[in-house]
Each structure stands twice: as C-alpha cells, then as structure tokens.
XYZ file of C-alpha atoms in Angstrom:
370
model
C 0.000 0.000 0.000
C 1.736 3.140 -1.236
C -0.407 5.676 0.606
C -0.567 5.765 4.418
C -3.430 3.604 5.718
C -6.343 5.673 7.077
C -9.168 3.942 8.953
C -12.319 5.238 10.656
C -13.744 3.045 13.427
C -17.209 3.945 14.657
C -19.557 2.756 17.392
C -19.642 2.397 21.140
C -22.025 3.012 24.005
C -20.874 0.053 26.106
C -17.639 -1.732 26.903
C -18.936 -4.564 24.731
C -18.546 -2.315 21.694
C -15.481 -0.357 22.791
C -13.135 -3.216 23.783
C -13.431 -4.961 20.376
C -13.033 -1.634 18.563
C -9.808 -0.798 20.399
C -8.515 -4.354 19.891
C -9.107 -4.046 16.126
C -7.304 -0.689 16.089
C -4.357 -2.166 17.995
C -4.142 -5.073 15.545
C -4.161 -2.676 12.573
C -1.412 -0.603 14.221
C 0.668 -3.735 14.817
C 0.558 -4.476 11.073
C 0.833 -0.836 9.918
C 2.575 1.219 12.656
C 2.103 4.460 10.692
C -1.627 3.915 10.125
C -3.904 6.846 10.927
C -6.928 5.665 12.912
C -9.822 7.922 13.873
C -12.700 6.834 16.106
C -16.191 8.301 15.890
C -18.406 7.847 18.947
C -21.510 9.226 20.617
C -21.111 12.327 22.783
C -21.618 11.592 26.474
C -20.997 7.851 26.126
C -18.073 5.969 27.645
C -16.074 5.752 24.392
C -15.326 9.478 24.689
C -13.097 8.617 27.698
C -12.037 5.031 26.977
C -10.770 5.571 23.428
C -8.394 8.487 24.227
C -7.165 6.470 27.242
C -6.213 3.740 24.756
C -4.199 6.264 22.736
C -6.569 7.099 19.867
C -8.283 10.282 18.684
C -12.098 10.322 18.771
C -14.764 12.654 17.381
C -18.193 12.752 19.037
C -21.619 12.871 17.386
C -24.789 14.091 19.180
C -26.542 10.829 18.276
C -28.876 8.928 20.617
C -31.449 6.144 20.436
C -35.183 6.450 19.970
C -37.309 6.817 23.100
C -39.972 4.091 22.899
C -41.747 5.272 26.061
C -42.065 8.950 25.099
C -42.581 9.191 21.309
C -42.791 13.009 21.400
C -39.161 13.149 22.507
C -38.189 11.510 19.206
C -38.568 14.841 17.387
C -35.341 15.854 19.108
C -33.836 12.432 18.306
C -34.581 12.909 14.582
C -32.864 16.287 14.679
C -29.821 14.721 16.351
C -29.680 12.012 13.685
C -29.831 14.647 10.934
C -27.109 16.684 12.627
C -24.954 13.590 13.189
C -25.248 12.658 9.497
C -23.984 16.108 8.502
C -21.142 15.995 11.022
C -20.162 12.459 9.953
C -19.984 13.574 6.326
C -17.645 16.439 7.246
C -15.460 14.192 9.427
C -15.106 11.746 6.521
C -14.319 14.558 4.069
C -11.599 15.921 6.350
C -10.051 12.566 7.315
C -10.384 10.834 3.908
C -10.479 7.232 5.207
C -9.707 4.316 2.899
C -12.059 2.066 4.874
C -14.703 2.426 7.593
C -15.343 -0.071 10.393
C -18.581 -0.223 12.413
C -18.752 -2.096 15.715
C -22.390 -1.396 16.569
C -23.920 1.313 18.702
C -25.593 4.592 17.760
C -22.624 6.395 16.220
C -21.823 3.703 13.680
C -25.112 4.363 11.848
C -24.485 7.902 10.555
C -20.758 7.279 10.066
C -21.029 4.131 7.973
C -24.093 5.370 6.081
C -22.164 8.420 4.930
C -18.958 6.443 4.279
C -20.820 3.992 2.042
C -22.581 6.845 0.204
C -19.161 8.393 -0.464
C -17.799 5.187 -1.979
C -15.699 4.092 0.992
C -15.698 0.306 1.606
C -17.251 -0.650 4.940
C -16.813 -3.559 7.335
C -19.157 -4.184 10.248
C -18.481 -6.341 13.281
C -21.446 -7.935 15.070
C -20.603 -9.213 18.553
C -23.916 -10.843 19.477
C -25.754 -13.976 18.424
C -28.747 -11.755 17.668
C -27.791 -8.875 15.382
C -28.265 -5.298 16.558
C -30.626 -2.915 14.763
C -27.843 -0.618 13.506
C -25.839 -3.472 11.994
C -28.928 -5.007 10.378
C -29.614 -1.659 8.684
C -25.994 -1.288 7.575
C -25.605 -4.846 6.260
C -26.659 -4.023 2.671
C -23.986 -1.347 2.448
C -21.165 -3.349 4.057
C -18.572 -5.191 1.975
C -17.720 -7.595 4.820
C -19.545 -8.627 8.006
C -17.507 -10.205 10.820
C -19.490 -12.323 13.280
C -18.891 -14.457 16.372
C -21.720 -17.009 16.106
C -23.034 -19.536 13.600
C -26.398 -18.975 11.927
C -25.950 -15.236 11.336
C -27.126 -15.557 7.715
C -30.651 -15.098 9.099
C -29.680 -11.449 9.592
C -26.999 -10.820 6.962
C -26.194 -11.809 3.357
C -24.327 -15.119 3.650
C -21.710 -14.208 1.033
C -20.517 -11.242 3.137
C -20.152 -13.119 6.441
C -16.823 -14.105 7.976
C -16.835 -15.927 11.316
C -14.004 -14.283 13.214
C -15.127 -14.282 16.845
C -15.005 -11.206 19.054
C -11.734 -9.410 19.801
C -11.079 -9.240 23.557
C -8.879 -7.192 25.861
C -5.335 -8.411 25.226
C -4.391 -7.784 28.863
C -6.622 -10.681 29.905
C -4.735 -13.094 27.676
C -1.324 -11.722 28.665
C -1.848 -12.162 32.436
C 1.152 -14.017 33.880
C 0.119 -13.886 37.550
C -0.527 -17.290 39.168
C -3.879 -18.264 40.676
C -2.338 -18.178 44.165
C -0.868 -14.701 43.630
C -4.152 -13.466 42.173
C -6.201 -14.700 45.146
C -3.698 -13.248 47.628
C -3.908 -9.873 45.844
C -7.550 -9.757 46.985
C -6.573 -10.733 50.546
C -8.154 -14.175 50.252
C -7.089 -17.778 50.938
C -5.635 -19.713 47.953
C -6.753 -22.980 49.569
C -10.447 -22.090 49.214
C -12.766 -22.058 46.216
C -13.430 -18.554 44.901
C -16.459 -17.117 43.096
C -16.212 -13.831 41.181
C -19.405 -11.786 40.699
C -19.270 -9.076 38.033
C -21.979 -6.847 36.615
C -20.064 -4.558 34.274
C -18.610 -1.148 35.092
C -21.958 0.220 36.356
C -23.020 -2.998 38.058
C -25.985 -5.348 37.787
C -28.824 -4.779 40.253
C -30.105 -8.361 40.158
C -26.674 -9.877 40.775
C -26.176 -7.487 43.682
C -29.586 -8.337 45.169
C -28.741 -12.036 44.881
C -25.878 -11.481 47.323
C -27.568 -8.997 49.641
C -30.545 -11.300 50.174
C -28.327 -14.249 51.106
C -25.563 -12.882 53.315
C -26.344 -15.642 55.805
C -25.548 -18.236 53.132
C -22.286 -16.426 52.317
C -21.294 -16.497 55.996
C -22.057 -20.211 56.356
C -20.160 -21.494 53.316
C -16.447 -22.244 53.081
C -16.417 -20.619 49.627
C -15.030 -17.062 49.282
C -16.351 -14.288 47.046
C -15.015 -11.332 45.079
C -17.982 -9.033 44.468
C -17.728 -6.190 41.980
C -20.836 -4.147 42.732
C -20.400 -1.485 40.065
C -19.940 2.209 40.861
C -23.640 3.018 40.613
C -24.647 0.664 43.439
C -21.566 0.636 45.647
C -22.372 3.374 48.178
C -25.816 1.918 48.921
C -24.435 -1.610 49.268
C -21.661 -0.528 51.647
C -24.278 1.178 53.839
C -26.361 -1.995 53.939
C -23.313 -4.096 54.793
C -22.567 -1.807 57.739
C -25.997 -2.630 59.118
C -26.142 -6.313 58.218
C -22.467 -7.101 58.743
C -19.979 -7.958 56.014
C -18.865 -11.619 56.010
C -15.086 -12.117 56.213
C -15.137 -14.323 53.112
C -16.683 -11.533 51.002
C -14.429 -8.948 49.298
C -16.483 -5.999 48.009
C -15.269 -3.482 45.428
C -16.988 -1.012 43.107
C -14.558 -1.574 40.230
C -11.804 -4.051 39.356
C -8.990 -2.508 37.333
C -7.094 -5.768 36.765
C -9.714 -8.158 35.386
C -6.962 -10.556 34.346
C -6.080 -11.134 38.014
C -9.772 -11.359 38.984
C -10.471 -14.032 36.381
C -7.321 -15.910 37.367
C -8.432 -15.924 41.013
C -11.905 -17.235 40.215
C -12.865 -20.900 40.074
C -16.298 -19.777 38.879
C -17.626 -16.472 37.492
C -21.145 -15.034 37.714
C -21.732 -12.524 34.928
C -24.177 -10.871 32.598
C -24.185 -12.382 29.092
C -22.658 -9.610 27.022
C -20.911 -10.848 23.878
C -17.464 -9.502 24.808
C -17.583 -11.090 28.262
C -18.614 -14.438 26.776
C -15.747 -14.286 24.271
C -13.347 -13.663 27.156
C -14.669 -16.653 29.110
C -14.261 -18.857 26.023
C -10.664 -17.806 25.423
C -9.525 -18.229 29.035
C -11.645 -21.344 29.641
C -13.534 -20.018 32.646
C -16.593 -21.803 34.109
C -19.436 -19.302 34.264
C -23.042 -18.858 35.362
C -24.708 -16.349 33.055
C -27.516 -14.043 34.209
C -28.681 -12.300 31.015
C -29.839 -8.716 31.377
C -33.518 -8.328 30.422
C -32.958 -4.645 29.620
C -31.284 -5.048 26.224
C -32.555 -4.912 22.642
C -34.279 -8.058 21.376
C -33.311 -9.885 24.600
C -30.001 -10.630 22.854
C -28.148 -11.542 26.058
C -30.456 -14.521 26.621
C -29.728 -15.650 23.060
C -25.975 -15.240 23.724
C -26.268 -17.332 26.891
C -28.303 -20.107 25.298
C -25.706 -20.507 22.545
C -23.359 -21.720 25.327
C -25.925 -23.485 27.507
C -27.091 -25.620 24.566
C -23.611 -27.171 24.267
C -23.080 -27.509 28.047
C -20.475 -24.735 28.034
C -22.142 -22.537 30.683
C -24.950 -22.456 33.243
C -27.789 -19.964 33.060
C -30.197 -18.354 35.524
C -33.024 -16.054 34.436
C -32.800 -12.528 35.812
C -36.155 -12.844 37.604
C -35.082 -16.081 39.287
C -31.558 -14.999 40.260
C -32.306 -13.553 43.732
C -33.814 -16.866 44.866
C -31.593 -19.338 42.985
C -28.256 -17.853 41.921
C -26.124 -18.019 45.052
C -27.171 -21.529 46.007
C -26.443 -22.804 42.479
C -23.055 -21.039 42.421
C -21.920 -22.587 45.724
C -23.088 -26.039 44.628
C -21.315 -25.696 41.256
C -17.987 -24.396 42.564
C -17.789 -27.356 44.957
C -18.431 -29.845 42.111
C -14.985 -30.387 40.584
C -16.279 -32.623 37.779
C -18.808 -29.973 36.755
C -16.113 -27.288 36.700
C -13.879 -29.481 34.518
C -16.769 -30.165 32.131
C -17.695 -26.471 31.835
C -14.048 -25.493 31.352
C -13.513 -28.127 28.638
C -16.684 -27.257 26.724
C -16.304 -23.481 26.800
C -12.712 -23.713 25.527
C -14.034 -25.529 22.436
C -15.946 -22.359 21.514
C -12.886 -20.078 21.635
C -11.991 -18.224 18.444
C -8.462 -16.856 18.965
C -6.773 -14.162 16.849
C -10.097 -12.428 16.126
C -8.623 -8.924 16.086
C -5.835 -10.010 13.708
C -8.268 -11.662 11.302
C -10.554 -8.608 11.272
C -7.567 -6.272 10.842
C -6.468 -8.283 7.782
C -9.950 -7.891 6.269
C -9.895 -4.137 6.961
C -6.498 -3.801 5.273
C -7.688 -5.822 2.237
C -10.655 -3.483 1.806
C -8.390 -0.448 2.057
C -6.116 -1.897 -0.615
C -9.136 -2.589 -2.827
C -10.165 1.051 -2.417
C-alpha cells in the first residue's frame, strides 16, 4: 500500500462495543505502525473517555437512540440524527479514510451510512448472536460482516459473512500472575474455592440483590467471594453491609482494574451475558453462570447465553429467578470439581483466537481494494 493507511472506526455506548473496537485498532497498528486511525463515537458515552485512554483520537456525534416510552421526545432524536449525518460527512471529508469499520452502537449508523454513500468500503463487526438494529440496517452497504456465532445468515447476506469471533482485551490473555498470587492480591485464601461476581462497570442490580438477600448463606459457606458491585450501586451496598455485617469471606469493590487477576483468582464467574464477556470466558476457559440482562434490545443476552448453555459450556439463571436461585447454584457448582472441569472443557471448544488479527487483515484488504 503506497499511501498511508487511514481507517475510521465507529460505534460504542458500552464496553462490549469499545473493547473490540480498540482491539481491532491495535491489531491494525501492529501491522501498519504508521496507520492513521480515527474513532467516531456518541457524545456523552463511555467511548469518549475510553478511546483516548487507549491512545486514539475520537470525534463525538450528538446521536442517541429512539425513546420508545415517550414518542414526542423523538422529534429531538430525529434532529440529532440529521445533525450527526452532517457531522459524519464532514469528518469523513476531512479525514479521507480508505475504509470504515462499524462495531455497533448509535454512532456507527451515521458514520457508515455516509462512508458507504461516499464510496468508501465498509466492514461491520457484530458481537452478538442476535444482530443489533444498527448493523442489520448497515448490512446491505457493508462489503464484509464479521461475526462471532453460527447462523448469522438469518440477519446478513451469507456471502458477506466471515466468522471471526469477538476481539477481547489483550491484557486478559497476557496475564502471567498465578492463581495463588491473584487470590492473595484480593486478601483471600488460595486454599479455598473462589467465586467472582461481576456486573459490568456500572453494576448489575439483580446480581447485587442475589448477594444482599443471602448474606447468611455467604457467611455459612467455606467458599469465598469477590464481588464487583459497580460504581452506581456501591455506596448503597456498603451502607447496607454496615448494618447487616460484612462476612469475612466476602471482598467488596466497586470496580476491578485488573480483570486478568480477577479471572485468574476465580474458580467460577457469575456474569451478565454480554458478547465480549462471553468471548473472554471462552478464550480463558472459565466456568461461568450467566444471568442475562432483560434490559437489552431483542433480549439478545439470553440468546448469547443459550448458545453456550445448549452445548453444556455454561450455566444460566433467568434474571427474575436470580435472587432466589443464583447463590445456592453457584456454591453447589464451585464445589463440584467434575462440573467445573466439564464447563471449562466445553467453553474452551468455543474459543476463536486471533479475532482482532483476522478482522484487521480484512480491513487492510478493503483499504487496498479502495
């Protein structure tokens, strides 16, 4: 490629979109160190902080989703979409990308729509087993569609699909700390079974309630817990623990900066069923109980979870049933060594390594075609 590679990557809104996007950018940079990469995100969403922290420039669009509960508010949403389309067109004109990549989320709509209209080849990456609305709309205009699950031709043209898997945070795969060191870093006993509860950066109310309602069970068991409450819920939970008493075998934190160490410490993980998290569990071979969030489009987290459950690669508890069932099931499972081995073996079979590299190669091919 004679000219310097220029790539726009657009999307975001959640870590599930941002982590793969940054991983793809890193893989492109590894192959083309002088590549110019510009991100386009949604103003006010977490990508506006996370992307610069990863070392990349980002432009923000005033885009947001439709309000299904208050239709009148959508007049403002339509204006924001129109404005975002105009801004995306100007960003593309100024940056002159050779290829555009969409990872899902509001911002990828205007950016890839305008890129395609301007003759720039587009690649979209769909993390979930049930395609998102934005990616379904963009599919006709995309040259390539990278997916993580089988059966995605029900959403996308089969001839465009490449099964690549989801790129994950490289730091998780590069963790060299031992299980014993990881457990000790949380002040816990390496001789005991350990359960990690995570609900994303903001937390998961149902997962948190599942612990709060069963502190007596936590106190009675010989199992120990690392509980990431999320920043949104932490203050309230700490107040409740002051009243109810915090068990000694329960480590509580609002946020875990080193997830590699947390996963290494855990014999079993309890998690929502976001696509990026599932891809991480597959690659590191971690037994997991999935509690899909009911508050996502098309109930896609349940579909993600069932893709694993149906091949005995994970356990699953419905959100509504978690407060009554989750903790008891987790303690029973972590003490069943044969079950842990079975879950570990089966989830590893689903791992798709080198996803970011494979997607980066496809991006570069499209840029060369351009």
